[in-house]
Short mmCIF file of C-alpha atoms in Angstrom, two decimals:
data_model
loop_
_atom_site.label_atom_id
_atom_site.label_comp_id
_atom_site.label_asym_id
_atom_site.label_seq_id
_atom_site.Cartn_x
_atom_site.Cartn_y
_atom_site.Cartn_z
CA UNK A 724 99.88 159.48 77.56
CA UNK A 725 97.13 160.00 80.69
CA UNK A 726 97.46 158.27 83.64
CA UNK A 727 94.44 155.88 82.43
CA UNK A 728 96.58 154.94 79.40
CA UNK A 729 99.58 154.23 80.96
CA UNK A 730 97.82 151.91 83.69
CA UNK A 731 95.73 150.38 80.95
CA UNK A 732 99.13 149.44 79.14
CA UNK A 733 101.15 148.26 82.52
CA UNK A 734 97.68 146.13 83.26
CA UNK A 735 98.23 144.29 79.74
CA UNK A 736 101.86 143.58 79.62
CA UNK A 737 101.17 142.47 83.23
CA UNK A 738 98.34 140.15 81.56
CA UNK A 739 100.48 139.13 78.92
CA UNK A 740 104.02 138.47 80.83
CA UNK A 741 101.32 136.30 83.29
CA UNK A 742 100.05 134.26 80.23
CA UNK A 743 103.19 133.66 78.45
CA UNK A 744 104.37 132.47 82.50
CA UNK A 745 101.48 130.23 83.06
CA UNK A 746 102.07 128.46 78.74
CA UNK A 747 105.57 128.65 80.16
CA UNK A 748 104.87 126.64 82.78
CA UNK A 749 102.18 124.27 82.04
CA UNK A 750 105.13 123.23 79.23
CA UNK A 751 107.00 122.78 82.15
CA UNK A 752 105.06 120.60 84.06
CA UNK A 753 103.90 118.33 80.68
CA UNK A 754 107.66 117.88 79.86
CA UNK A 755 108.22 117.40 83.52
CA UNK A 756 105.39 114.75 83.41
CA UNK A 757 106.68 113.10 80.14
CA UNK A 758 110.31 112.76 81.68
CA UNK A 759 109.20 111.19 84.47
CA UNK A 760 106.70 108.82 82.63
CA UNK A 761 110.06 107.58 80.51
CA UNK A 762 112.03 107.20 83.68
CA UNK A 763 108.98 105.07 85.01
CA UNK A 764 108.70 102.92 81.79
CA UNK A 765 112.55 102.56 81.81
CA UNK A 766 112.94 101.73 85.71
CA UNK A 767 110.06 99.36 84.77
CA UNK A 768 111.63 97.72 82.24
CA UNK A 769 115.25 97.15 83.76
CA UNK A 770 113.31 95.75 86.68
CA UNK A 771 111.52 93.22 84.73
CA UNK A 772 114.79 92.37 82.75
CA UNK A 773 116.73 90.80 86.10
CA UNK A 774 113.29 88.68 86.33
CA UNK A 775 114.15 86.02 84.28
CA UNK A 776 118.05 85.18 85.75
CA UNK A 777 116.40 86.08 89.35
CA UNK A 778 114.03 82.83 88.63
CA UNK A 779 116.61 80.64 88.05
CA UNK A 780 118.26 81.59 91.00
CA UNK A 781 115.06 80.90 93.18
CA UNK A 782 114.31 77.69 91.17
CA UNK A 783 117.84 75.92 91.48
CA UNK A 784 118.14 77.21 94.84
CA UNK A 785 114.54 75.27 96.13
CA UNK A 786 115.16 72.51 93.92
CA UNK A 787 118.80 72.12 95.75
CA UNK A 788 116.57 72.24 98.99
CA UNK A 789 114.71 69.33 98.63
CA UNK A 790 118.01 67.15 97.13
CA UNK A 791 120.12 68.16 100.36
CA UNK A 792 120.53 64.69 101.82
CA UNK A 793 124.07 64.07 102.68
CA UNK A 794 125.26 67.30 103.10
CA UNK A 795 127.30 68.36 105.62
CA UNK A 796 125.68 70.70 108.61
CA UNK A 797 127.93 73.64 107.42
CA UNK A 798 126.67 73.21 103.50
CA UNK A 799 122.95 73.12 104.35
CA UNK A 800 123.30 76.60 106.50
CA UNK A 801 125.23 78.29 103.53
CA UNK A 802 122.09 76.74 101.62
CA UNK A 803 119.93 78.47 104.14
CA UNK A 804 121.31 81.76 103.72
CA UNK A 805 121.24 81.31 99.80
CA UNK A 806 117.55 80.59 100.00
CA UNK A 807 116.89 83.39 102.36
CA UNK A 808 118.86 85.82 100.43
CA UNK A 809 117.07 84.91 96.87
CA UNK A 810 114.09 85.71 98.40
CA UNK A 811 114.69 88.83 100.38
CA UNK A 812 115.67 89.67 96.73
CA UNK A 813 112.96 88.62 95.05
CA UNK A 814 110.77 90.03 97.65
CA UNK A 815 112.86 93.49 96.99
CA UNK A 816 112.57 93.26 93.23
CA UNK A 817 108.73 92.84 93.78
CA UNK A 818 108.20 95.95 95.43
CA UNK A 819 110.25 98.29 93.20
CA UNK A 820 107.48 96.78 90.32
CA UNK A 821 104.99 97.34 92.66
CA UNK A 822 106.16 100.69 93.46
CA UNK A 823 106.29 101.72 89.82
CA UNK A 824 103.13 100.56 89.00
CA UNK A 825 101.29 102.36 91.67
CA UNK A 826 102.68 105.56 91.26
CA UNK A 827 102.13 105.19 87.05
CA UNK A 828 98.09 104.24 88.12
CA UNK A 829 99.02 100.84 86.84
CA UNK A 830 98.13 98.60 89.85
CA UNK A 831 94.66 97.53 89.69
CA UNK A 832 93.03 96.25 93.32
CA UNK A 833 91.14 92.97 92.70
CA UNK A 834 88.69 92.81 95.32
CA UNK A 835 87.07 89.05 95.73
CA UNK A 836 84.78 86.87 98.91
CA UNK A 837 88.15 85.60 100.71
CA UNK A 838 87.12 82.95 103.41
CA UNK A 839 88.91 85.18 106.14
CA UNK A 840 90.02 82.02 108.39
CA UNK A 841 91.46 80.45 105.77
CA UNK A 842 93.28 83.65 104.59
CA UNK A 843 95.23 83.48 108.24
CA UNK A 844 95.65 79.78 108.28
CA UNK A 845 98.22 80.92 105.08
CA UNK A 846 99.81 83.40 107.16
CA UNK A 847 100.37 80.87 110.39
CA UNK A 848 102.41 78.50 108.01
CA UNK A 849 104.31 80.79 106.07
CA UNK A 850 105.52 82.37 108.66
CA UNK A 851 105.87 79.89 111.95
CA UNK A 852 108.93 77.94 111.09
CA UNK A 853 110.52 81.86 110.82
CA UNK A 854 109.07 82.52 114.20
CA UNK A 855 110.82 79.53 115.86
CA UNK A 856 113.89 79.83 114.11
CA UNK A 857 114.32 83.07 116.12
CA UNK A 858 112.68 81.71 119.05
CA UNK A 859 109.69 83.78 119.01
CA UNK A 860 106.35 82.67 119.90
CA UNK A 861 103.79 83.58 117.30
CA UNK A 862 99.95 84.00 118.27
CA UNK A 863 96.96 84.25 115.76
CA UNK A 864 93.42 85.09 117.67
CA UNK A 865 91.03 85.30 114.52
CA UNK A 866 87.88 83.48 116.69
CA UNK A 867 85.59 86.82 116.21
CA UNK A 868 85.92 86.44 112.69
CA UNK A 869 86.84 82.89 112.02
CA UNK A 870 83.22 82.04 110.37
CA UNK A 871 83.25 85.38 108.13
CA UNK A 872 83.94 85.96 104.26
CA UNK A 873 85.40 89.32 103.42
CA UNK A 874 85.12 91.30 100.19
CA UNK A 875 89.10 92.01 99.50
CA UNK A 876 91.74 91.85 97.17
CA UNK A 877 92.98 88.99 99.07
CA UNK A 878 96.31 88.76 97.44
CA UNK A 879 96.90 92.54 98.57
CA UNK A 880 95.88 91.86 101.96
CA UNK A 881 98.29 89.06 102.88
CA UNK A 882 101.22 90.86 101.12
CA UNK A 883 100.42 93.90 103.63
CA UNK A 884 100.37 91.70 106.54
CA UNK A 885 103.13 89.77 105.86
CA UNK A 886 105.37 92.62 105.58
CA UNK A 887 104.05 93.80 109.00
CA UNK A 888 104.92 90.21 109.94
CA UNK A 889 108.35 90.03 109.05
CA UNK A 890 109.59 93.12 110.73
CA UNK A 891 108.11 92.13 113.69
CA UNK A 892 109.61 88.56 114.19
CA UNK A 893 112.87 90.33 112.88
CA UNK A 894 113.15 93.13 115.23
CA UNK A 895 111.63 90.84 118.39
CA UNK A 896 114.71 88.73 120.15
CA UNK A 897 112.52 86.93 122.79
CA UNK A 898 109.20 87.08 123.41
CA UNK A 899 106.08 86.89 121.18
CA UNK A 900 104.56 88.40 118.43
CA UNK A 901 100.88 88.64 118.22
CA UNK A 902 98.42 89.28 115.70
CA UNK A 903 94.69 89.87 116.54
CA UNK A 904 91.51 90.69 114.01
CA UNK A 905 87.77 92.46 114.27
CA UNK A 906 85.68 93.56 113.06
CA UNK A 907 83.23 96.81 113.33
CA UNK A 908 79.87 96.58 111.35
CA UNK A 909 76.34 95.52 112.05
CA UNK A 910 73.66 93.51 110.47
CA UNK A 911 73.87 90.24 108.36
CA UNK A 912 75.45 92.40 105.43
CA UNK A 913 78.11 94.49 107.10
CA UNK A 914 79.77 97.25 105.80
CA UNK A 915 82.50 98.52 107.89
CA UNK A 916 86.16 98.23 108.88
CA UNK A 917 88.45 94.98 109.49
CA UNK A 918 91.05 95.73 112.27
CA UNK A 919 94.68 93.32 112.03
CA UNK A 920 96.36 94.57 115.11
CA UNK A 921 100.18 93.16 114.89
CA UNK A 922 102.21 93.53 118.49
CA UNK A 923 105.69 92.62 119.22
CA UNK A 924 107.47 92.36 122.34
CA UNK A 925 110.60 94.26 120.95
CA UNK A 926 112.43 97.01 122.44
CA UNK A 927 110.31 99.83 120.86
CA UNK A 928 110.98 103.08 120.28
CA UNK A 929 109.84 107.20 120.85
CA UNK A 930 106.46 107.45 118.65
CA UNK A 931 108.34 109.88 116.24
CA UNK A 932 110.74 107.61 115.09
CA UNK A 933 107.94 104.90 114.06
CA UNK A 934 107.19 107.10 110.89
CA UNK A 935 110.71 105.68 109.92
CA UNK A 936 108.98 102.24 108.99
CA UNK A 937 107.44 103.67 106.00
CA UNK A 938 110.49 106.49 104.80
CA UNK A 939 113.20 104.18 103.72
CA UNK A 940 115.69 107.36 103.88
CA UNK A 941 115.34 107.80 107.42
CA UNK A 942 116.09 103.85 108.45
CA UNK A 943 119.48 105.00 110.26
CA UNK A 944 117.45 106.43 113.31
CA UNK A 945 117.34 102.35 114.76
CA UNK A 946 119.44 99.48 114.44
CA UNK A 947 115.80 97.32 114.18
CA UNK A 948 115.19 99.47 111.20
CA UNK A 949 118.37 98.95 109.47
CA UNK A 950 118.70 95.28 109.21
CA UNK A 951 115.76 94.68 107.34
CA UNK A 952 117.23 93.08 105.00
CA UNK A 953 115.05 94.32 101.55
CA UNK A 954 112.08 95.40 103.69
CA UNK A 955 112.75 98.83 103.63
CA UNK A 956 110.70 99.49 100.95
CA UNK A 957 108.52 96.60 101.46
CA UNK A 958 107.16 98.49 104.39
CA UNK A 959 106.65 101.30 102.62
CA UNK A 960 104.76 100.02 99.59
CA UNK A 961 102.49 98.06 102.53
CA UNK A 962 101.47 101.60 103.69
CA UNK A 963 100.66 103.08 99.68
CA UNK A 964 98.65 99.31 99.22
CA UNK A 965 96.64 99.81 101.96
CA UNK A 966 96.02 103.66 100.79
CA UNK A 967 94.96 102.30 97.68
CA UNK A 968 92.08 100.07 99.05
CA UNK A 969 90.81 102.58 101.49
CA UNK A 970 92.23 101.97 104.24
CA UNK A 971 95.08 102.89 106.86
CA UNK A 972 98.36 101.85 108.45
CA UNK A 973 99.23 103.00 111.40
CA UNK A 974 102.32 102.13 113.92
CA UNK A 975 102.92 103.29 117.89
CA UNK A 976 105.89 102.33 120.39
CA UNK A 977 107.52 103.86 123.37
CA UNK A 978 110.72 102.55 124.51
CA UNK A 979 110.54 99.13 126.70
CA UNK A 980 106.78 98.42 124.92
CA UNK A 981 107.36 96.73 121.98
CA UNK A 982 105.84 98.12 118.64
CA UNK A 983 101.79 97.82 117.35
CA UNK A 984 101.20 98.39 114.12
CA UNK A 985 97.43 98.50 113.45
CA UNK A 986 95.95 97.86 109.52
CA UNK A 987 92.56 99.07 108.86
CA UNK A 988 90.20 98.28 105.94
CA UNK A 989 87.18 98.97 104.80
CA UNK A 990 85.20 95.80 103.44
CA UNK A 991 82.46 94.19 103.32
CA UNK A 992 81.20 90.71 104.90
CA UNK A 993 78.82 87.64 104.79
CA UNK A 994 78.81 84.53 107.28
CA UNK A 995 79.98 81.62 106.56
CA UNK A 996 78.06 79.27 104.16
CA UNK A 997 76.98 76.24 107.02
CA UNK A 998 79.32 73.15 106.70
CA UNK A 999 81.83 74.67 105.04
CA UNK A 1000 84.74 72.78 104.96
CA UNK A 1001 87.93 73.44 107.21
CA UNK A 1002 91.47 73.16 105.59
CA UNK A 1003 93.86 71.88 107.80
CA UNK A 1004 97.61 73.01 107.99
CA UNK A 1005 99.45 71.55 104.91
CA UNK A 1006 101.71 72.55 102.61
CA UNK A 1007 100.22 72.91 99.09
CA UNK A 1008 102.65 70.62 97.73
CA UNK A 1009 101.31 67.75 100.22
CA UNK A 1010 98.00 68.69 99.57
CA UNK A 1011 97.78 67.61 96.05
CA UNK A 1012 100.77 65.06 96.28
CA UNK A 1013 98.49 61.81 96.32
CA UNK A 1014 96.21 63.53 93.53
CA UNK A 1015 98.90 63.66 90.92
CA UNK A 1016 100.63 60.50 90.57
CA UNK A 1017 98.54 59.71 87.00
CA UNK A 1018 98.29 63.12 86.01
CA UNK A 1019 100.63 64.14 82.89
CA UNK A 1020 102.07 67.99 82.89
CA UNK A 1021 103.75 69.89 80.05
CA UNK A 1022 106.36 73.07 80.45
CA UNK A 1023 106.73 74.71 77.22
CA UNK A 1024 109.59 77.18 77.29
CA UNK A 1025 112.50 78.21 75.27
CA UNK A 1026 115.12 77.94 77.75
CA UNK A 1027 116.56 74.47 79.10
CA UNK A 1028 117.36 75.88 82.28
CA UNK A 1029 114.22 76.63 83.29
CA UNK A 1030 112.66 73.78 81.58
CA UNK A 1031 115.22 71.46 84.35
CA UNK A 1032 113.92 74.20 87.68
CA UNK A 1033 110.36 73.41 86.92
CA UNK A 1034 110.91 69.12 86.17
CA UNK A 1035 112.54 69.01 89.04
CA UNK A 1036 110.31 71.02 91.64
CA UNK A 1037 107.15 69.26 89.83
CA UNK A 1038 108.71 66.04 90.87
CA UNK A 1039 108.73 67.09 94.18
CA UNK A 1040 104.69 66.60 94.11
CA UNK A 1041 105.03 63.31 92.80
CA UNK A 1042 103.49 64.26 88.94
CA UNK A 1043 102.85 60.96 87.06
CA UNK A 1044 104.54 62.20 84.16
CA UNK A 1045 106.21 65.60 83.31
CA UNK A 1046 106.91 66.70 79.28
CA UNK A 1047 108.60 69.56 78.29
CA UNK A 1048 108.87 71.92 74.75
CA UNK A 1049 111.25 74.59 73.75
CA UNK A 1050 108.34 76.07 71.72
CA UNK A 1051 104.50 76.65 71.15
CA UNK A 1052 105.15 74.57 68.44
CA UNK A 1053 106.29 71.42 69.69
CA UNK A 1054 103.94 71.79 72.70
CA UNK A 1055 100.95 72.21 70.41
CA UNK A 1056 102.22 69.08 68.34
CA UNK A 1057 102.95 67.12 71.70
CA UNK A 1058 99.37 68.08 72.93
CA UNK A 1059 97.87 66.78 69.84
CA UNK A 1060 99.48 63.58 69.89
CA UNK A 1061 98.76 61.89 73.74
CA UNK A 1062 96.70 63.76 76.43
CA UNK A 1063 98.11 66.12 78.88
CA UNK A 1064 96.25 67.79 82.15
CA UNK A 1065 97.78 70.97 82.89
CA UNK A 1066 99.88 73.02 80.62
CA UNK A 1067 102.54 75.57 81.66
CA UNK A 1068 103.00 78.03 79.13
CA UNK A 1069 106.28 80.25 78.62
CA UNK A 1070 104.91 83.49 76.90
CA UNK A 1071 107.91 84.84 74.55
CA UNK A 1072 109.75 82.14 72.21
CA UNK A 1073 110.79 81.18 68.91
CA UNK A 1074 109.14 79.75 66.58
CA UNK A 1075 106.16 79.93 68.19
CA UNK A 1076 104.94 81.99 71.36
CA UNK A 1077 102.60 81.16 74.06
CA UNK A 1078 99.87 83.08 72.99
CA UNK A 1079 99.86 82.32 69.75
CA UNK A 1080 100.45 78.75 70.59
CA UNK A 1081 97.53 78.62 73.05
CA UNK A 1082 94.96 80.61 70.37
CA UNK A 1083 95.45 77.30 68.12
CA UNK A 1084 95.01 74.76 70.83
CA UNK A 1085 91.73 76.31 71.94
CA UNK A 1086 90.55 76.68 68.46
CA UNK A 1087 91.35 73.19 67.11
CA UNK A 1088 87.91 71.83 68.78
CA UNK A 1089 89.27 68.40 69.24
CA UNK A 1090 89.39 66.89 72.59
CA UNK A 1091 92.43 68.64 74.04
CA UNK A 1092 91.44 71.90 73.23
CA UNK A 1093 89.94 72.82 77.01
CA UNK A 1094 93.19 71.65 78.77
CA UNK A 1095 93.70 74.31 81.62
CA UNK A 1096 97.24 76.62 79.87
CA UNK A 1097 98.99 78.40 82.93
CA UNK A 1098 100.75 81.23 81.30
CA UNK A 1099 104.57 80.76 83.24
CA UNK A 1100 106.01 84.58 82.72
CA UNK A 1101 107.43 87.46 84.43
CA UNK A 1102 104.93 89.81 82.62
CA UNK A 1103 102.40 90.33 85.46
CA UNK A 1104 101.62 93.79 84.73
CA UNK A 1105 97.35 94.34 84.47
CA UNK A 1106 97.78 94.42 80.60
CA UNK A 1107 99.36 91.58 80.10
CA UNK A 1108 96.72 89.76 82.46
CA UNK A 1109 94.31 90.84 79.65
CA UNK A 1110 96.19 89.67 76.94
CA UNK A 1111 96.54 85.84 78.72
CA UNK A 1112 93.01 85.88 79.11
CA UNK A 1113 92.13 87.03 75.62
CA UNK A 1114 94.33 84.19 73.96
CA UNK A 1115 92.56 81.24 76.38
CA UNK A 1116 95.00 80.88 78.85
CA UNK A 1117 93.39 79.77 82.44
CA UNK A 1118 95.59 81.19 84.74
CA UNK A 1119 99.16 83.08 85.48
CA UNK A 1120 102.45 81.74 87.51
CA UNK A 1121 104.88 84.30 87.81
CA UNK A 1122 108.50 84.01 88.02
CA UNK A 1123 110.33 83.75 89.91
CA UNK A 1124 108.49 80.31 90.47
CA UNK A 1125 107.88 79.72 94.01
CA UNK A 1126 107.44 76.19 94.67
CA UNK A 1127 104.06 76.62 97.29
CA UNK A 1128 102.61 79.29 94.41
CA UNK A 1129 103.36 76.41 91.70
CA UNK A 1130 101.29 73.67 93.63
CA UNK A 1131 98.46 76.27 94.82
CA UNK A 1132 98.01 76.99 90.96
CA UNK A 1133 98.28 73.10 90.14
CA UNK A 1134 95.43 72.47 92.67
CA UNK A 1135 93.57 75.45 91.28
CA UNK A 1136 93.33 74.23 88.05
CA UNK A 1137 93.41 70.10 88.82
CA UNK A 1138 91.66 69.92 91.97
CA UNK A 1139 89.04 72.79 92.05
CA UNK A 1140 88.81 73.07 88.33
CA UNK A 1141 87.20 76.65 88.17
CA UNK A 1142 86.16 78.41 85.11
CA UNK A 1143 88.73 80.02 82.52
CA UNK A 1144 89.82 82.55 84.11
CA UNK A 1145 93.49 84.89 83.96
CA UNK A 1146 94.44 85.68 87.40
#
């Protein structure tokens, strides 16, 4: 064989070996892909499954809350912790979903106008009786932006800034925490970035441990870091949220300057529409507590448990009258026989489901066919949102029911009265 042969034949079984290496492993990576996809799915699933025994935890725990007359001092702290520990674990269990669902492409960012003041007015009362528990000071500045709306997924947003929030007051043993907002943009429509700039008065640490915050393998570099109590990971998903809409999340310290932690996102804003009306600091419970006294609710859902969690934290807002079903079929026959307002609407039973349940109440045409159905599930994934929608319902309350999320969506549907619309 000549020379030219003999490279023209090491040249092809070099071509061929590469080919059969790159088929090799593009199999590889597809399996690879397909693996992980199942473990996904699977971690998805398992997550969703301690949902349901999670919200009757939270439920009987908040309904115990507001029934604690005549305990003794030590009963109502171990309450206290119980409370607090339910939902640093539902908190946790959130953020493994959330987790899964961003790295499967499965999170979807809803962007919306948010009235911005109002937006921080929620964060000063969910988190100010935390802040003088621990006997920090907490400071909200929003004046520069305080007559702005913002084009944001508003939901996304405060869960971001809330995490920020709670590591701050928890690491901070005296002092303050502050939280300060602006904006950068020009003109009457402004494009541009909205700056939340969260300081703390804490200790602090060298800048290269601060990456820490957001690798929940590294949190034994600082005693701040490890008693976070579920946030680990919270703190970590904040960071891949913020990524998601754009924007960034940033954190500097030195030791004996506390720590700032600065979110930036890009949005969009409009003023104000004049005389708009200011919301004052109340809890949405007490908000639409005088409204409901002649209103008539129905919980349809298959297990009595829940069915008790959700009478008794609906009494808490003074409803006129609260029903209950094990089934879509009873509710549908209880709805056709005297008038109810609001509907909330277990998704999977016997008998009859939600949706199926809901598709014949909106199709019956008689009077109480438009009654607002709140789908009352721990299926929250986009999808499912879809499926709610397509079947009628007006809106979604996950569980684990939190009692301020149950009234917001009771005034959302009985007060404001907005179009059908799954959220």
């Amino acid at each position: 064989m000549s020379i030219f042969g003999l490279v023209i034949s090491v040249f092809c079984f070099a071509a061929g070996a590469g080919a059969a290496w790159g088929l090799s492993r593009l199999k590889y990576k597809k399996t690879l892909a397909a693996r992980m996809a199942e473990n996904n799915a699977f971690l998805s699933a398992s997550a969703q499954q301690l949902r349901a025994p999670l919200n009757q935890i939270v439920g009987s725990l908040q309904a115990l809350d507001f029934q604690k007359m005549g305990l003794t001092q030590k009963q109502e702290e171990l309450l206290g912790v119980l409370n607090e520990g339910s939902y640093n674990l539902r908190g946790a269990l959130m953020d493994i979903l959330d987790i899964l669902d961003l790295q499967a492409d499965r999170l979807k960012i809803e962007p919306s106008t948010v009235n911005f003041k109002k937006t921080v007015m929620l964060l000063e009362r969910r988190f100010a009786k935390r802040a003088r528990k621990k006997g920090v000071a907490l400071n909200f500045d929003v004046r520069k932006l305080s007559h702005w709306h913002f084009e944001m997924d508003q939901m996304r947003y405060i869960q971001c800034i809330s995490t920020v929030l709670s590591q701050c007051i928890k690491q901070t043993e005296s002092g303050a925490v502050s939280v300060g907002f602006d904006f950068s943009g020009a003109g009457k429509q402004k494009h541009g970035n909205l700056v939340a700039v969260i300081k703390d008065t804490s200790a602090g640490m060298d800048q290269y441990m601060t990456e820490a915050y957001f690798s929940p393998d590294k949190y034994e570099f600082t005693a701040e870091m490890m008693d976070t109590e579920g946030r680990r990971l919270a703190l970590m998903l904040a960071r891949m949220l913020v990524w998601k809409m754009g924007g960034a999340l940033t954190v500097k310290s030195s030791f004996g300057n506390g720590v700032v932690f600065q979110l930036t996102l890009p949005v969009e804003a409009t003023p104000a529409p004049e005389g708009e009306i200011e919301e004052t600091h109340v809890k949405p419970v007490e908000r639409v507590g005088t409204l409901l006294a002649n209103k008539r609710i129905l919980v349809v859902d298959d297990d009595q448990l829940n069915l008790m969690i959700m009478k008794e934290l609906l009494e808490q807002g003074h409803v006129g009258a609260v029903e209950t079903a094990p089934n879509g079929l009873e509710a549908v026959k209880i709805i056709s026989k005297r008038k109810c307002d609001l509907v909330f609407m277990d998704i999977q039973m016997p008998v009859l489901d939600g949706l199926t349940a809901t598709r014949e109440i909106r199709k019956c045409g008689r009077d109480f066919s438009d009654v607002p159905i709140v789908a009352l599930t721990t299926a929250v994934q986009e999808e499912d949102f879809a499926r709610y929608k397509e079947a009628g319902m007006n809106d979604v309350l996950p569980k684990p029911v939190i009692i301020d999320n149950l009234f917001e969506t009771i005034e959302r549907q009985l007060v404001e009265k907005p179009q059908s619309k799954a959220a």
